Short mmCIF file of C-alpha atoms in Angstrom, two decimals:
data_model
loop_
_atom_site.label_atom_id
_atom_site.label_comp_id
_atom_site.label_asym_id
_atom_site.label_seq_id
_atom_site.Cartn_x
_atom_site.Cartn_y
_atom_site.Cartn_z
CA MET U 782 129.41 106.88 127.61
CA ALA U 783 126.68 104.18 126.59
CA ASP U 784 125.77 105.85 124.14
CA LEU U 785 128.75 105.63 121.69
CA ALA U 786 129.18 101.81 121.83
CA ILE U 787 128.21 100.31 118.22
CA ARG U 788 125.50 97.51 119.05
CA HIS U 789 123.39 94.77 117.37
CA ASP U 790 120.96 94.47 120.16
CA TRP U 791 117.87 96.69 120.48
CA THR U 792 114.88 95.93 121.49
CA ARG U 793 111.82 97.44 120.31
CA ALA U 794 111.07 99.25 123.66
CA GLU U 795 113.71 100.63 122.58
CA VAL U 796 113.86 102.61 120.05
CA ALA U 797 110.69 103.36 121.19
CA ALA U 798 112.07 104.61 124.15
CA LEU U 799 114.37 107.48 122.22
CA PHE U 800 111.42 108.14 120.27
CA ALA U 801 109.88 109.59 122.12
CA LEU U 802 112.22 111.94 124.02
CA PRO U 803 111.38 115.78 123.61
CA PHE U 804 112.64 116.50 120.66
CA ASN U 805 115.70 118.37 121.39
CA GLU U 806 117.19 115.86 123.35
CA LEU U 807 116.78 114.09 120.89
CA LEU U 808 118.49 116.53 118.30
CA HIS U 809 121.56 117.15 121.98
CA ARG U 810 121.70 113.65 121.60
CA ALA U 811 121.62 111.75 118.87
CA HIS U 812 124.12 115.19 116.81
CA SER U 813 126.46 113.76 120.19
CA VAL U 814 127.20 111.43 118.46
CA HIS U 815 127.17 111.90 114.70
CA ARG U 816 130.00 114.34 116.46
CA GLU U 817 132.34 110.97 117.79
CA TYR U 818 131.65 109.38 115.08
CA HIS U 819 132.47 111.85 112.21
CA ASP U 820 133.02 115.57 110.82
CA PRO U 821 129.87 117.54 111.41
CA ASN U 822 130.76 119.62 108.89
CA ALA U 823 131.44 117.55 105.80
CA VAL U 824 127.84 115.83 103.39
CA GLN U 825 128.80 113.11 101.54
CA VAL U 826 127.20 113.89 98.52
CA SER U 827 126.40 111.36 95.41
CA THR U 828 124.68 110.35 91.82
CA LEU U 829 123.19 107.61 90.58
CA LEU U 830 122.70 106.25 87.20
CA SER U 831 119.92 103.57 86.09
CA ILE U 832 121.63 101.45 83.71
CA LYS U 833 117.80 99.30 83.13
CA THR U 834 114.60 101.16 83.62
CA GLY U 835 111.11 100.83 84.99
CA GLY U 836 109.35 96.89 84.02
CA CYS U 837 109.57 95.48 87.00
CA PRO U 838 107.63 92.77 88.22
CA GLU U 839 106.90 93.83 92.25
CA ASP U 840 104.06 95.02 92.92
CA CYS U 841 105.46 97.59 96.36
CA ALA U 842 102.99 100.04 96.79
CA TYR U 843 105.40 103.34 96.74
CA CYS U 844 107.23 102.49 93.45
CA PRO U 845 106.07 104.29 90.00
CA GLN U 846 109.37 101.61 87.97
CA ALA U 847 106.55 98.70 88.77
CA ALA U 848 104.58 97.77 85.53
CA ARG U 849 101.36 96.86 87.09
CA TYR U 850 100.83 100.52 87.84
CA ASP U 851 100.11 102.63 85.38
CA THR U 852 102.94 105.98 86.63
CA GLY U 853 104.54 106.90 82.75
CA VAL U 854 107.41 105.39 83.56
CA GLN U 855 108.70 103.61 80.12
CA ALA U 856 110.09 100.21 80.51
CA GLN U 857 113.54 100.29 79.42
CA LYS U 858 116.98 97.59 78.06
CA LEU U 859 119.82 97.14 79.92
CA MET U 860 121.54 100.05 79.07
CA SER U 861 124.73 99.08 77.11
CA VAL U 862 128.15 98.48 78.77
CA GLU U 863 130.03 101.63 75.65
CA ALA U 864 126.79 103.55 77.56
CA VAL U 865 127.27 103.27 80.73
CA LEU U 866 130.94 103.78 80.56
CA GLU U 867 130.77 107.43 78.34
CA ARG U 868 128.43 108.33 81.57
CA ALA U 869 131.06 106.87 84.54
CA GLN U 870 133.23 108.58 83.09
CA ALA U 871 131.34 112.11 82.86
CA ALA U 872 130.83 111.51 86.63
CA LYS U 873 134.62 110.81 86.67
CA ASP U 874 135.27 113.87 85.14
CA ALA U 875 132.75 116.23 87.36
CA GLY U 876 135.23 114.34 90.38
CA ALA U 877 132.66 110.74 90.82
CA SER U 878 135.86 108.59 92.50
CA ARG U 879 132.79 105.99 92.43
CA PHE U 880 129.71 104.36 90.20
CA CYS U 881 126.05 103.04 91.73
CA MET U 882 124.55 101.98 89.24
CA GLY U 883 120.85 100.39 89.31
CA ALA U 884 118.20 98.42 87.38
CA ALA U 885 115.00 97.88 88.35
CA TRP U 886 114.78 93.59 88.21
CA ARG U 887 113.40 91.83 90.77
CA GLY U 888 115.97 90.14 90.74
CA PRO U 889 118.49 89.27 87.85
CA LYS U 890 118.54 86.73 85.69
CA ASP U 891 122.92 84.58 85.72
CA ARG U 892 122.46 86.14 82.20
CA ASP U 893 121.51 89.67 83.73
CA VAL U 894 124.89 88.94 86.19
CA VAL U 895 127.40 88.83 83.53
CA LYS U 896 126.25 91.51 81.52
CA VAL U 897 126.21 93.89 84.74
CA ALA U 898 129.13 92.21 85.95
CA GLU U 899 131.01 93.21 82.17
CA ILE U 900 129.64 96.33 82.77
CA VAL U 901 131.51 96.86 86.44
CA ARG U 902 134.94 95.61 85.66
CA ALA U 903 135.12 98.01 82.93
CA VAL U 904 133.61 101.19 84.93
CA LYS U 905 136.41 100.03 87.58
CA GLY U 906 138.38 100.12 84.58
CA LEU U 907 138.40 103.98 84.64
CA GLY U 908 138.93 103.44 88.47
CA LEU U 909 135.94 104.43 89.70
CA GLU U 910 134.99 101.88 92.96
CA THR U 911 131.60 100.40 92.26
CA CYS U 912 128.51 99.64 93.86
CA ALA U 913 124.80 97.73 92.08
CA THR U 914 121.38 97.44 92.99
CA LEU U 915 119.87 95.05 91.08
CA GLY U 916 117.49 93.19 93.50
CA MET U 917 117.75 89.85 95.16
CA LEU U 918 120.59 88.35 94.52
CA SER U 919 121.44 84.34 94.89
CA GLY U 920 124.82 83.56 96.76
CA ALA U 921 126.29 82.60 93.87
CA GLN U 922 125.89 85.97 92.08
CA ALA U 923 126.61 88.19 94.64
CA ASP U 924 130.03 85.77 94.29
CA THR U 925 129.66 86.68 90.32
CA LEU U 926 129.19 90.17 91.06
CA LYS U 927 132.44 90.41 93.84
CA ALA U 928 135.13 88.54 90.95
CA ALA U 929 134.29 90.79 89.02
CA GLY U 930 134.83 93.80 91.35
CA LEU U 931 131.60 95.20 93.21
CA ASP U 932 132.06 96.57 95.84
CA TYR U 933 128.91 98.14 97.65
CA TYR U 934 125.51 96.61 97.00
CA ASN U 935 122.48 98.76 97.57
CA HIS U 936 118.83 96.40 98.56
CA ASN U 937 116.52 98.14 101.40
CA LEU U 938 114.20 96.29 103.84
CA ASP U 939 111.33 99.48 103.19
CA THR U 940 109.73 98.77 106.52
CA ALA U 941 109.02 96.79 109.97
CA PRO U 942 108.87 93.24 109.60
CA GLU U 943 105.12 93.88 110.50
CA PHE U 944 104.10 96.40 108.65
CA TYR U 945 105.73 94.78 104.97
CA GLY U 946 102.30 93.37 104.34
CA GLU U 947 100.78 95.90 103.78
CA VAL U 948 103.50 97.69 100.93
CA ILE U 949 104.62 94.38 98.95
CA HIS U 950 103.15 91.28 98.69
CA THR U 951 105.42 89.72 95.61
CA ARG U 952 108.58 88.94 98.03
CA GLN U 953 108.89 88.34 101.73
CA TYR U 954 110.70 90.43 104.16
CA GLN U 955 113.32 87.15 104.37
CA ASP U 956 114.37 87.09 100.71
CA ARG U 957 115.63 90.95 101.65
CA LEU U 958 117.53 89.41 104.13
CA ASP U 959 118.37 86.95 102.68
CA THR U 960 119.62 88.45 100.25
CA LEU U 961 121.29 90.83 102.44
CA GLU U 962 123.23 87.76 103.68
CA HIS U 963 124.63 86.94 100.25
CA VAL U 964 126.44 90.06 99.78
CA ARG U 965 128.18 89.96 103.15
CA HIS U 966 129.27 87.10 102.76
CA ALA U 967 130.09 87.62 98.69
CA GLY U 968 132.79 90.81 100.87
CA MET U 969 131.18 93.52 100.01
CA LYS U 970 129.68 96.19 101.15
CA THR U 971 125.82 96.92 102.37
CA CYS U 972 124.16 99.90 102.06
CA CYS U 973 120.01 99.37 103.55
CA GLY U 974 117.81 101.90 105.30
CA GLY U 975 114.53 102.24 104.25
CA ILE U 976 110.75 104.48 103.31
CA VAL U 977 108.47 106.64 105.98
CA GLY U 978 105.35 108.40 104.93
CA MET U 979 103.56 104.70 104.47
CA GLY U 980 100.64 104.99 106.68
CA GLU U 981 103.50 103.09 108.74
CA SER U 982 103.03 104.20 112.98
CA ARG U 983 105.11 105.31 114.94
CA ASP U 984 105.88 102.09 116.90
CA GLN U 985 106.43 100.79 113.22
CA ARG U 986 109.07 103.61 112.60
CA ALA U 987 111.30 102.54 114.87
CA GLY U 988 111.04 99.09 114.12
CA LEU U 989 112.60 99.28 110.36
CA LEU U 990 115.76 101.39 112.69
CA GLN U 991 115.65 97.93 115.10
CA THR U 992 115.68 95.94 112.25
CA LEU U 993 118.74 98.03 110.80
CA ALA U 994 120.67 97.98 113.43
CA ASN U 995 120.62 94.63 114.96
CA LEU U 996 121.98 93.36 111.56
CA PRO U 997 124.93 90.59 111.73
CA GLU U 998 127.27 94.47 110.53
CA HIS U 999 125.49 97.81 110.37
CA PRO U 1000 124.74 98.97 106.61
CA GLN U 1001 127.48 101.09 106.04
CA SER U 1002 125.23 103.79 104.44
CA VAL U 1003 122.21 104.21 105.78
CA PRO U 1004 119.53 105.74 103.28
CA ILE U 1005 116.21 107.49 104.97
CA ASN U 1006 113.57 107.79 102.21
CA GLN U 1007 110.75 109.70 102.53
CA LEU U 1008 107.56 108.53 100.62
CA VAL U 1009 107.42 110.36 96.85
CA GLN U 1010 103.85 110.25 96.47
CA VAL U 1011 103.51 109.63 92.11
CA GLU U 1012 99.86 109.45 90.43
CA GLY U 1013 99.30 105.90 89.85
CA THR U 1014 100.36 103.74 92.95
CA PRO U 1015 98.68 102.68 95.48
CA LEU U 1016 100.36 105.20 97.77
CA ALA U 1017 98.55 108.03 96.24
CA GLY U 1018 96.70 110.01 98.88
CA THR U 1019 98.83 108.83 101.61
CA ALA U 1020 98.21 111.10 104.86
CA ALA U 1021 101.98 113.40 104.61
CA LEU U 1022 104.43 112.30 107.49
CA ASP U 1023 105.21 115.68 109.95
CA PRO U 1024 108.08 116.56 109.21
CA PHE U 1025 110.21 116.84 112.99
CA GLU U 1026 109.06 112.57 112.49
CA PHE U 1027 111.00 112.52 109.80
CA VAL U 1028 113.66 114.56 111.36
CA ARG U 1029 113.37 112.12 114.85
CA THR U 1030 113.46 108.82 112.43
CA ILE U 1031 117.00 110.32 110.98
CA ALA U 1032 118.13 111.36 114.93
CA VAL U 1033 116.79 107.88 115.61
CA ALA U 1034 118.70 106.15 112.71
CA ARG U 1035 121.77 108.33 114.63
CA LEU U 1036 122.10 106.96 117.71
CA LEU U 1037 121.07 103.34 116.88
CA MET U 1038 124.37 103.18 114.29
CA PRO U 1039 125.94 105.49 115.02
CA ALA U 1040 129.71 104.86 112.13
CA SER U 1041 127.25 104.59 109.52
CA MET U 1042 126.70 107.16 106.89
CA VAL U 1043 122.51 108.60 107.23
CA ARG U 1044 121.08 109.28 103.94
CA LEU U 1045 119.23 111.49 102.96
CA SER U 1046 116.80 109.96 100.43
CA ALA U 1047 113.85 110.12 98.52
CA GLY U 1048 112.17 113.12 99.10
CA ARG U 1049 114.57 115.50 100.36
CA GLN U 1050 112.56 117.94 97.32
CA GLN U 1051 109.66 118.27 100.14
CA MET U 1052 111.57 119.01 102.43
CA ASP U 1053 112.18 122.53 103.04
CA ASP U 1054 115.51 124.26 103.70
CA ALA U 1055 115.76 124.59 107.40
CA VAL U 1056 113.91 120.73 107.70
CA GLN U 1057 117.18 119.30 105.69
CA ALA U 1058 119.02 121.88 108.72
CA LEU U 1059 117.44 120.00 111.08
CA CYS U 1060 118.70 117.06 109.21
CA PHE U 1061 122.37 117.84 108.93
CA PHE U 1062 122.34 118.34 113.33
CA ALA U 1063 120.95 114.75 114.18
CA GLY U 1064 122.88 113.16 112.19
CA ALA U 1065 121.96 112.77 107.96
CA ASN U 1066 126.12 113.43 107.01
CA SER U 1067 125.08 112.51 103.16
CA ILE U 1068 122.48 113.34 100.54
CA PHE U 1069 122.15 111.73 96.93
CA TYR U 1070 122.76 115.14 94.72
CA GLY U 1071 121.19 116.16 90.98
CA GLU U 1072 117.84 116.64 89.36
CA LYS U 1073 116.48 112.92 89.47
CA LEU U 1074 116.38 110.80 91.89
CA LEU U 1075 114.58 107.24 91.04
CA THR U 1076 112.54 108.70 88.81
CA THR U 1077 111.16 111.33 91.19
CA GLY U 1078 112.88 115.13 91.90
CA ASN U 1079 115.42 115.76 93.09
CA PRO U 1080 116.33 119.53 94.56
CA ASP U 1081 119.21 121.31 91.60
CA VAL U 1082 122.91 121.80 92.27
CA GLU U 1083 122.93 125.43 92.56
CA HIS U 1084 120.33 125.11 95.38
CA ASP U 1085 122.49 122.60 96.84
CA ARG U 1086 125.97 124.41 97.46
CA ALA U 1087 123.57 127.52 97.87
CA LEU U 1088 122.28 125.53 101.47
CA PHE U 1089 125.87 123.83 101.53
CA ARG U 1090 127.47 127.32 101.88
CA ARG U 1091 124.32 128.27 104.02
CA LEU U 1092 125.05 126.27 106.67
CA ASP U 1093 128.65 125.95 106.50
CA LEU U 1094 128.82 122.40 105.67
CA HIS U 1095 131.35 120.41 102.41
CA PRO U 1096 131.45 117.85 100.76
CA LEU U 1097 132.93 114.52 102.46
CA GLN U 1098 136.23 114.26 101.39
CA VAL U 1099 135.91 110.47 99.48
CA VAL U 1100 138.65 108.36 101.49
CA GLU U 1101 138.36 104.51 101.68
CA GLU U 1102 136.97 104.58 105.27
CA ALA U 1103 133.99 106.44 104.89
CA GLY U 1104 131.80 103.25 104.00
CA THR U 1105 130.02 104.74 101.37
CA VAL U 1106 128.41 103.34 99.00
CA HIS U 1107 127.90 105.76 95.98
CA ALA U 1108 129.50 108.06 93.65
CA ASP U 1109 131.50 110.54 95.74
CA ILE U 1110 130.97 114.32 93.85
CA LEU U 1111 133.44 117.22 94.97
CA GLU U 1112 131.80 120.46 94.58
CA THR U 1113 134.87 121.61 92.45
CA ASP U 1114 134.83 123.74 89.86
CA HIS U 1115 135.37 121.49 87.20
CA PRO U 1116 133.03 122.31 83.38
CA GLY U 1117 130.04 119.69 82.68
CA MET U 1118 129.83 118.72 86.36
CA ASP U 1119 126.18 118.95 86.74
CA GLN U 1120 125.63 116.69 83.94
CA ALA U 1121 127.59 113.80 86.31
CA SER U 1122 124.33 112.95 88.21
CA CYS U 1123 122.02 110.69 86.13
CA GLY U 1124 118.98 111.56 84.75
CA GLN U 1125 116.28 109.90 85.39
CA GLY U 1126 115.53 106.72 87.63
CA CYS U 1127 116.70 104.05 89.03
CA GLY U 1128 115.10 101.75 91.65
CA CYS U 1129 117.74 101.64 93.74
CA SER U 1130 117.38 103.47 96.81
CA VAL U 1131 113.79 102.69 97.37
CA ALA U 1132 112.64 99.68 94.91
CA ALA U 1133 115.84 97.77 95.11
#
């Protein structure tokens, strides 16, 4: 079956043609491919910790952590090793096997990387796999983090190359591609996706997915974010994306990157249960778990558990080959499980 091939040579016309399929035909194709690569009833659940929130100097038009926008997010300093370890231990006690740390930087200074490397080594000492999102990295910085034991790195493309300048002016698209190359060269796995509903056209959504699918290596995790409109940011007031168009985006992502984890990321709070169910059928098999995602809300834990029961879904059991990039929280009866999520924004899924 040609649809099952792992490809890196998709044309824009091919991707646009997938978007244009009748809705039911597109979902059928996506679900069929999904079943070939994944357990269709398993969903990875993930948690995040912001180790440095707010004060970012960039001008990403969607981001409440940008210092230039008045969004109520207060800048915070980098957390101490001890404070991060306390949160990492709580996540492990709740069933986590991987722990993700995010910092709202344009890119860390070398001295910041040294501090984060110390945190990574400490978290690794707990027996957890590690991931981070710190903004742009140089090759030497990526090597330093890899040597400290960092397993995964998140850095999103955000949107299609031709729409990027409508949203961000303080860095170039190539800067993002360069960081991803540094991460791959250092031997770390990548988490890379984008945001939809920022006023882009369907063809530009196709362009985002085409770019992701044509990377030298498909990201092990592909977060698909729906814009969360935050007062004070330039994109507040943007016309909302049709929910079925979001489902189409999930389905096309699954067809283009069959083996990747496709993650329902920011914006899930605005989706009703039926839309989420369609996304799972279309190939989404990862969610963020907990009350907060970045600096915006996320469906609460009990609601997620109830939805999983209604849909007969179960949390993905963690194995090395899963290629996931954030702390996987298994549904257990551990006391304190709900406290394993970070409770604050980290910037990794959207702003990194």
